[in-house]
Coordinates of C-alpha atoms and ligand atoms in Angstrom, one line a residue:
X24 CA 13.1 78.8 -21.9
X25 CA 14.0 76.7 -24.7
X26 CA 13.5 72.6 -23.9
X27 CA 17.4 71.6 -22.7
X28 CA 19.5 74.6 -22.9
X29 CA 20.3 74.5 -19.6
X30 CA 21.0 71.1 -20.0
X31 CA 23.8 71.8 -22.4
X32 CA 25.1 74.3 -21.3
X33 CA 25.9 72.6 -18.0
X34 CA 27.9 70.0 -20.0
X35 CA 30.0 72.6 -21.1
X36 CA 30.5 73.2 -17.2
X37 CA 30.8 69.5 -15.8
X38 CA 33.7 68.9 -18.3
X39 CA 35.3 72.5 -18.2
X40 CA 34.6 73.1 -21.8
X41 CA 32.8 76.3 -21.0
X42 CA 34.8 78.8 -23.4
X43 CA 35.1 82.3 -22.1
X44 CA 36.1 85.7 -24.2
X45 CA 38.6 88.0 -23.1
X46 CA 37.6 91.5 -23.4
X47 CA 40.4 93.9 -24.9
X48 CA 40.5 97.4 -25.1
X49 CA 42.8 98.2 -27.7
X50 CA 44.0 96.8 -30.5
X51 CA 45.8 93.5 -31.4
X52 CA 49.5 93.7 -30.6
X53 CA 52.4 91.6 -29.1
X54 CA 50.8 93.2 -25.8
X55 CA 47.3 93.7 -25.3
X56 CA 45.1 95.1 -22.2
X57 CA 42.6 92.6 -20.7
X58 CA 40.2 94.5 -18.0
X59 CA 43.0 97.3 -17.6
X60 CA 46.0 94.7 -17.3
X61 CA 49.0 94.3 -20.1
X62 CA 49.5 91.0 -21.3
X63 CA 52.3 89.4 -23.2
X64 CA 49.8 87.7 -26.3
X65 CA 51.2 84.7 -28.2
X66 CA 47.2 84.2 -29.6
X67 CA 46.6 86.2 -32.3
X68 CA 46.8 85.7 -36.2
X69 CA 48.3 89.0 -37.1
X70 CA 51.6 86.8 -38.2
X71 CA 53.2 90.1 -39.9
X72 CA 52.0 92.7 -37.2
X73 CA 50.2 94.6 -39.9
X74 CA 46.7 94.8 -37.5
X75 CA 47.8 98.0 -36.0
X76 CA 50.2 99.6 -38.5
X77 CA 49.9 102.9 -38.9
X78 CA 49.3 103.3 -42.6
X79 CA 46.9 100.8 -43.1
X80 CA 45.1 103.0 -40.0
X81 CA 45.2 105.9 -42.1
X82 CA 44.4 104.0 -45.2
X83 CA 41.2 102.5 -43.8
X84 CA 40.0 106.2 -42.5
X85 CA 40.9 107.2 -46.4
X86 CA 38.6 104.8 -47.6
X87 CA 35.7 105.4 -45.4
X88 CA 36.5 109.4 -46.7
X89 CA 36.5 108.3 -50.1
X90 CA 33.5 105.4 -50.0
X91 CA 31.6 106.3 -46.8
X92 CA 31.1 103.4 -44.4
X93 CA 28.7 100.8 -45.3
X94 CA 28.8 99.4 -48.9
X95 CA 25.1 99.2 -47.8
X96 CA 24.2 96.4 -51.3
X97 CA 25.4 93.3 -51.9
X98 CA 28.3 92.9 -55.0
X99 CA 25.9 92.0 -57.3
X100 CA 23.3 94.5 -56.9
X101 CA 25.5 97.8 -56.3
X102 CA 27.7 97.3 -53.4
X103 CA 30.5 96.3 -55.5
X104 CA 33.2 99.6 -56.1
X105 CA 36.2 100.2 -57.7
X106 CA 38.2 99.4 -54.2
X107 CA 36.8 95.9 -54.0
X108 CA 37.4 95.7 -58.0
X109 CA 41.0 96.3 -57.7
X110 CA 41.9 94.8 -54.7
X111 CA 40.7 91.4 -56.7
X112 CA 42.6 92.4 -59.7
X113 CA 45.3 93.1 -57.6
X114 CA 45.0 89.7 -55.7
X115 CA 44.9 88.0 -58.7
X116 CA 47.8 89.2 -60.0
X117 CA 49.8 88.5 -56.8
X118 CA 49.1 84.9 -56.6
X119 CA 49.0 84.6 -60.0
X120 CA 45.9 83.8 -60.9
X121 CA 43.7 85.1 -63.9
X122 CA 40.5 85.9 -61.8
X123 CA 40.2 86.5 -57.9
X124 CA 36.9 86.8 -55.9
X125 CA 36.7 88.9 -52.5
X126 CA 34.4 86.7 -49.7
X127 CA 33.3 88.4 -46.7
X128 CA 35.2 86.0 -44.3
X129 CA 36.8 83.1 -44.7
X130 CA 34.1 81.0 -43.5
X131 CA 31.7 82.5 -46.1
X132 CA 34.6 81.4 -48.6
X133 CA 34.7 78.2 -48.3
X134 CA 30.8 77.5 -47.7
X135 CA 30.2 79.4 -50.6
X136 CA 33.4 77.6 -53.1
X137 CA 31.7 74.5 -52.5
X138 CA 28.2 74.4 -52.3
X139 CA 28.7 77.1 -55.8
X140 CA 30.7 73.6 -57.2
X141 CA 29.1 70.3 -55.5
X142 CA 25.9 68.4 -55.5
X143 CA 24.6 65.1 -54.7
X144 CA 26.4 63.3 -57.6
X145 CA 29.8 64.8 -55.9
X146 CA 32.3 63.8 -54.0
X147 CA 34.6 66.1 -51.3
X148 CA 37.9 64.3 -50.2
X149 CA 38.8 66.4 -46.7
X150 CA 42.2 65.6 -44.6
X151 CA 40.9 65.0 -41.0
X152 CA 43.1 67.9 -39.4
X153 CA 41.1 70.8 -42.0
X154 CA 39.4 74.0 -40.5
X155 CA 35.8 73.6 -39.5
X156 CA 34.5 75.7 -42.1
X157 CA 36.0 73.1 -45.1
X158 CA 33.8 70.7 -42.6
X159 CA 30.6 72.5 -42.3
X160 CA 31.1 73.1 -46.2
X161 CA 31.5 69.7 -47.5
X162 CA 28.2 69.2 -45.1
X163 CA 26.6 71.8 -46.4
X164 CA 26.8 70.8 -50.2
X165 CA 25.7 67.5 -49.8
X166 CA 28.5 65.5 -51.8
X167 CA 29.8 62.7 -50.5
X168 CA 32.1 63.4 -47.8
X169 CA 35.2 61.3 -47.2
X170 CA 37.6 62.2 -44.7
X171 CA 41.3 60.9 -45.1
X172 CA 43.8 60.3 -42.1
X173 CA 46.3 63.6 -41.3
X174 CA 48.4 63.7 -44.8
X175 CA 48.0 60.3 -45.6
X176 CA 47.9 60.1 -49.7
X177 CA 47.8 56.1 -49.7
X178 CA 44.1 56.5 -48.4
X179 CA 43.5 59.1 -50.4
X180 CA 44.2 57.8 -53.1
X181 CA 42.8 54.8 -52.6
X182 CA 39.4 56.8 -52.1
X183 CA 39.7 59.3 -55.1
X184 CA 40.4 55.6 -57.1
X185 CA 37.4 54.2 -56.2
X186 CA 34.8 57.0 -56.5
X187 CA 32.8 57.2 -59.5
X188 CA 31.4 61.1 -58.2
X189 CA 31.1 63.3 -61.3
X190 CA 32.9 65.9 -59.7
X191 CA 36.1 64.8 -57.1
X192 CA 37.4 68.1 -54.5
X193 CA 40.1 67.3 -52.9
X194 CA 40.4 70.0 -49.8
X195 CA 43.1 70.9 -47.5
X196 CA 44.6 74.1 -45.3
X197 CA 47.6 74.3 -46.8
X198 CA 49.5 75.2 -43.2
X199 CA 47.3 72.9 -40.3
X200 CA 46.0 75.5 -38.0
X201 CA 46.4 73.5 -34.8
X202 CA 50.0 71.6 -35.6
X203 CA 51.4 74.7 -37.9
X204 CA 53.0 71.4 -40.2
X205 CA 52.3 72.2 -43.8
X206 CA 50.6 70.2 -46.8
X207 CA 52.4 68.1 -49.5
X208 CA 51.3 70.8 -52.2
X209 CA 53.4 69.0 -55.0
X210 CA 52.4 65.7 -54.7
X211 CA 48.4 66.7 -54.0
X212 CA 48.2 68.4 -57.3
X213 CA 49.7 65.4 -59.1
X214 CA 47.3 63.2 -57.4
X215 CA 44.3 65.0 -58.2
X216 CA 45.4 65.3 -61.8
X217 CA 45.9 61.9 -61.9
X218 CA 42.3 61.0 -61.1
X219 CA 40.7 64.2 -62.8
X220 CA 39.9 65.8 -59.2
X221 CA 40.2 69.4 -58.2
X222 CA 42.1 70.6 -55.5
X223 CA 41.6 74.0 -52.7
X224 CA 43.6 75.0 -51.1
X225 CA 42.4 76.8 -47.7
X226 CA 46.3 79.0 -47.3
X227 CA 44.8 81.3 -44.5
X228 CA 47.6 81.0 -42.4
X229 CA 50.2 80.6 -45.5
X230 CA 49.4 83.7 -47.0
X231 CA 51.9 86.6 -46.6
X232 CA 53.9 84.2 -44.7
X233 CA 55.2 81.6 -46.8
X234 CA 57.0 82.0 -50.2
X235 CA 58.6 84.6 -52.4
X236 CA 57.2 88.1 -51.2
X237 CA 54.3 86.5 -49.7
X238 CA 52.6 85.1 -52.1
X239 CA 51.4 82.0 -50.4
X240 CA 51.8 78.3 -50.2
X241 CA 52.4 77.6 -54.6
X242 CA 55.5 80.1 -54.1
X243 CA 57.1 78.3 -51.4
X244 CA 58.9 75.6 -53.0
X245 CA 62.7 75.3 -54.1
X246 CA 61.4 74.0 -57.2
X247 CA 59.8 77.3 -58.2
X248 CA 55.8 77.8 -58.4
X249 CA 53.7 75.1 -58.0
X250 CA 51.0 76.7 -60.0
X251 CA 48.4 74.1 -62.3
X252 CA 45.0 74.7 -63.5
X253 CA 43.4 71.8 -61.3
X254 CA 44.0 74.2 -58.2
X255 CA 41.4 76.7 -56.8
X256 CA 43.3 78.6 -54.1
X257 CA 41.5 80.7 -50.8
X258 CA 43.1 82.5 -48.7
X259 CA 42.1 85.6 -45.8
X260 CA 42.8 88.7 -45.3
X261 CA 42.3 88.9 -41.7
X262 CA 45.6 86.7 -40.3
X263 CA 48.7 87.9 -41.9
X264 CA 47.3 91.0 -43.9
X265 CA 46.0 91.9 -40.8
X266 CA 41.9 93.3 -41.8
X267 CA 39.3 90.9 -42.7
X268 CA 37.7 89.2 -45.3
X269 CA 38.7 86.5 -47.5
X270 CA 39.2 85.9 -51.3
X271 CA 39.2 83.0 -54.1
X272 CA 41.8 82.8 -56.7
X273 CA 41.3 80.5 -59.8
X274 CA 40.7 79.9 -63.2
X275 CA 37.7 82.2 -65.0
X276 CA 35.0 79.7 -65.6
X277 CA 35.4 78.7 -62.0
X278 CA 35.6 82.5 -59.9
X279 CA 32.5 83.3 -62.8
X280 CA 30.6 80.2 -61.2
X281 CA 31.0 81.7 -57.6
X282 CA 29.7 85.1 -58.8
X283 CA 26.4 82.8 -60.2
X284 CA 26.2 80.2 -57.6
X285 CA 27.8 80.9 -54.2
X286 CA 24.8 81.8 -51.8
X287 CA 27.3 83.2 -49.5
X288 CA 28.8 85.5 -51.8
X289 CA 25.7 86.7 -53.2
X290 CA 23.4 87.2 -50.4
X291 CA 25.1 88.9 -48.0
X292 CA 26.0 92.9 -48.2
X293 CA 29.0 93.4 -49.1
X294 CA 32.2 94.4 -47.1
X295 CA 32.8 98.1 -46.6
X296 CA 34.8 99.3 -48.9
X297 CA 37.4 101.1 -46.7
X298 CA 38.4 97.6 -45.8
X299 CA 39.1 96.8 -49.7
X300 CA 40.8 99.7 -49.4
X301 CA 42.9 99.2 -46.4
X302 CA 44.0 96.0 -47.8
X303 CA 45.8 97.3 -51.3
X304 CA 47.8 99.2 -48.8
X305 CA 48.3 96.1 -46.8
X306 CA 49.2 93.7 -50.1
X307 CA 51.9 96.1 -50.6
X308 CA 53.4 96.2 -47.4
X309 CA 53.3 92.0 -47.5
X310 CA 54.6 92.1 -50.8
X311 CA 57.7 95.0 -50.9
X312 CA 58.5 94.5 -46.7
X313 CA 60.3 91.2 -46.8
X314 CA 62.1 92.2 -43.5
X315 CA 59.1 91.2 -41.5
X316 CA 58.7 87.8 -42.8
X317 CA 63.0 88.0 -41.8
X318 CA 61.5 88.9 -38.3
X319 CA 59.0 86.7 -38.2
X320 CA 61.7 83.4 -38.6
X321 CA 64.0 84.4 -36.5
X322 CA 61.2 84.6 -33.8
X323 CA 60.6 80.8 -34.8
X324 CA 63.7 80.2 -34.3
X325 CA 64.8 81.7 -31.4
X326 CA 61.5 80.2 -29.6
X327 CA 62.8 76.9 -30.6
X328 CA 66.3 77.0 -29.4
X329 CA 64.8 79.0 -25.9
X330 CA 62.7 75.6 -25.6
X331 CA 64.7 72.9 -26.6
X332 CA 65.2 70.1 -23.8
X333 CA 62.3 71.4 -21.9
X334 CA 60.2 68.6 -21.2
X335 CA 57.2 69.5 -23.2
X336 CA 58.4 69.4 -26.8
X337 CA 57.2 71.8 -29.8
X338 CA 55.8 70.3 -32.9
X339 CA 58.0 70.4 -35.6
X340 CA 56.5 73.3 -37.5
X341 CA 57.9 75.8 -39.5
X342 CA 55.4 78.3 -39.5
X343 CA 54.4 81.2 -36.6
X344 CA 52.2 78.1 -35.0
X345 CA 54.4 76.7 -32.6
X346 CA 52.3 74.0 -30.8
X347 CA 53.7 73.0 -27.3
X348 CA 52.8 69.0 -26.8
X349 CA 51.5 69.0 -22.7
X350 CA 49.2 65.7 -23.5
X351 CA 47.0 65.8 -20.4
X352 CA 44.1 68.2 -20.7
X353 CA 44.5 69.5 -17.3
X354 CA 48.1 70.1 -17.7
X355 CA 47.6 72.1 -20.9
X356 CA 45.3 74.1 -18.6
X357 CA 47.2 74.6 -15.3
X358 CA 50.3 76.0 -17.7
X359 CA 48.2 78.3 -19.5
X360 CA 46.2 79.4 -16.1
X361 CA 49.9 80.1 -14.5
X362 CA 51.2 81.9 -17.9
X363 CA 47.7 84.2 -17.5
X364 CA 48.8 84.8 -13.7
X365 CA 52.2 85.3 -14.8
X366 CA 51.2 88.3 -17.7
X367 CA 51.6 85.8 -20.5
X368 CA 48.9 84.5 -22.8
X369 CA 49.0 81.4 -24.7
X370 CA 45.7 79.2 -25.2
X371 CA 45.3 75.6 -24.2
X372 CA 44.1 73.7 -27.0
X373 CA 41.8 70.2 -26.3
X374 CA 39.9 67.4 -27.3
X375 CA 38.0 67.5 -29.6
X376 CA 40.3 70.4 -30.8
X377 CA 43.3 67.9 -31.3
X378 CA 43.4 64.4 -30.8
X379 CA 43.0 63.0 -27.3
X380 CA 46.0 62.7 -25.4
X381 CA 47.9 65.6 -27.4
X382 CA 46.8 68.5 -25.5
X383 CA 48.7 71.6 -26.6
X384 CA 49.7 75.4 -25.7
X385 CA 49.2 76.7 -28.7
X386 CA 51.8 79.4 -29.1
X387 CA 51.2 82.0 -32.7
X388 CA 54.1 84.3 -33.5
X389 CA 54.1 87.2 -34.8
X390 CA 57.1 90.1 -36.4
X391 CA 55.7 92.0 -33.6
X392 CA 57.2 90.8 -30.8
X393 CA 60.7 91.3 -30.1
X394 CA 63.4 89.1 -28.9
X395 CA 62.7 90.0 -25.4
X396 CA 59.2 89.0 -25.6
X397 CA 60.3 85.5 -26.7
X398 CA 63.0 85.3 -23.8
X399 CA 60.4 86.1 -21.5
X400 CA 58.1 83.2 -23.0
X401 CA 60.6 81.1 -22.8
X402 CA 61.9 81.7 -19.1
X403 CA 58.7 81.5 -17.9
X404 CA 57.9 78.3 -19.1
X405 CA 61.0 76.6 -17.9
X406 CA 60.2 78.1 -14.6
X407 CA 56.6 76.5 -15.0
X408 CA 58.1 73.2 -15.8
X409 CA 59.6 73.0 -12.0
X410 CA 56.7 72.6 -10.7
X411 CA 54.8 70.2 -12.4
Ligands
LIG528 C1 40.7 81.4 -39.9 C2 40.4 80.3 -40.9 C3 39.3 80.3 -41.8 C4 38.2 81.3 -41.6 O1 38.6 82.6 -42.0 P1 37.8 83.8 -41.4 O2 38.1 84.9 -42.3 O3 38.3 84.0 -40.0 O4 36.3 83.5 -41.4 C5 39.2 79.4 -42.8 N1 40.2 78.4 -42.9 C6 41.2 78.4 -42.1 C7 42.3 77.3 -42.3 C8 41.4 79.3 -41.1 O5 42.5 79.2 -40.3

């Protein structure tokens, strides 16, 4: 065997960091069925309940009639069709962008925006709290890599000042996937025109929740669209539009770069078309079915009135992620091990997750699940809090 594996794989053991995957046989839903049991699931990124809808069901089987099953070439050499082609167009239109480029996954997205941009004579500017793959990306390209406290624009600013980097990208996930709290969108863009730098804007779990129709983190302002040219803006399609993949919206010059320089756009096969196809279905329903995102907050809402004065308080997010603050690792785990027992699921999120000492349930909403569901949530962990 290969020298130390064992090794490391124990220390997953010793310090009960070995992760385990559930196995479900069906698809994802407010309930799911884990080894023949039904489970309450507050886990899942399918914020609008689009995963299992019906038409996007029978749109996917039309698209694997109408383009087979395997695009079977990557986008430059021939696996690019008319379904991936309008799908960007129509992406592009929706956030209002001029050009839009499909990814495979998110991941891919972001390794490919900025290695396809950076180089050694770069600089990356990264808030501490951002998704792994904005990590492993700013890594990857070799630019200087500076990482700024949780939303604090005094450092940041103080870096961006003091680099001389030919090229400055400032990156961010628009809504924090672990706290659900969302970025100063307004103030970023000023910032980075202010010292020339661009800015991306990771909105996976913004998309088709936040703003106008849907349209993402620039349309959710009072002040209207935040929209400037400094701004290159990813989001994917397999949270809230409920299929998979990913896309970048931005400028011409700039999606034309990715087409000529992203390694992770253009050597990899593309994405079966039926999923391309799937999604135009889906990018209506986000954009014309306002009721769900309707749904959706008053699921937030009630969850936060069914919790208040419990003695493990929720982060103050607006968004489906509801974080519940337990603190002590174990304690994140015993509640989550006694919702499990109990029919519910929630995961416990740790170190080196979140900061030590803020241990969290990480609750996700979705339009799918019905007031009931949240009662039920709700009751149970006031019942859990007895005990403890
Ligand atoms: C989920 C996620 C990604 C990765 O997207 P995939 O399509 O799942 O690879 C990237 N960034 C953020 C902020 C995410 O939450």
């Amino acid at each position: 065997m290969f020298p130390g594996l064992f090794e490391q794989l124990r220390v997953r053991d010793e310090k009960g960091l070995r992760r385990k995957r559930l196995i479900l046989s069906g698809p994802q839903e407010a309930h799911v069925t884990v080894a023949g049991r039904k489970y309450l699931a507050f886990c899942s990124n399918d914020y609008l309940g689009l995963a299992n809808h019906p038409e996007l069901i029978q749109s996917a089987c039309d698209g694997a009639h109408q383009y087979g099953v395997g695009a079977s070439a990557s986008h430059l050499i021939n696996g690019h069709t008319a379904a991936h082609h309008e799908l960007e167009q129509a992406l592009a239109s929706f956030t209002g962008f001029p050009n839009a480029l499909l990814f495979s996954t998110g991941y891919m997205a972001n390794i490919g925006i900025l290695t396809a941009l950076l180089g050694r004579q770069d600089a990356v500017f990264a808030d501490k709290l951002n998704h792994a793959s904005l990590n492993d990306a700013a890594l990857l390209c070799g630019a200087k890599f500076f990482r700024y406290p949780h939303l604090d624009l005094i450092k940041l600013e103080q870096r961006l000042a003091a680099s001389h980097a030919r090229r400055k990208l400032v990156v961010t996930d628009a809504v924090f996937s672990m706290d659900g709290d969302i970025a100063p969108v307004s103030r970023l863009i000023a910032l980075c025109k202010k010292y020339q730098a661009m800015l991306l804007l990771d909105d996976a779990h913004g998309f088709g929740v936040l703003g106008k129709q849907g349209k993402g983190v620039l349309f959710s302002s009072d002040a209207g669209n935040l929209h400037a040219p400094n701004i290159i803006y990813m989001a994917t399609l397999g949270k809230s539009a409920g299929v998979s993949g990913a896309f970048v919206a931005a400028q011409a010059n700039v999606i034309e770069t990715f087409i000529q320089y992203a390694r992770s756009y253009i050597y990899t096969t593309a994405a079966p078309a039926l999923l391309s196809h799937a999604l135009r279905k889906s990018l209506t329903l986000i954009e014309q079915e306002s009721w769900r995102r309707d749904k959706l907050q008053q699921n937030i809402a009630s969850l936060k009135k069914g919790l208040k004065s419990l003695r493990w308080q929720l982060l103050p997010s607006q968004t489906p992620i509801q974080p519940l603050i337990v603190e002590e690792n174990n304690k994140a785990i015993w509640l989550s091990d006694a919702l499990r027992k109990r029919g519910i699921l929630v995961p416990a999120i740790r170190p080196p997750t979140v900061p030590p000492g803020l241990a969290r349930l990480r609750i996700s909403l979705s339009t799918s699940h019905s007031s009931t569901d949240i009662d039920r949530l709700a009751t149970t962990l006031w019942e859990l809090s007895q005990y403890s």
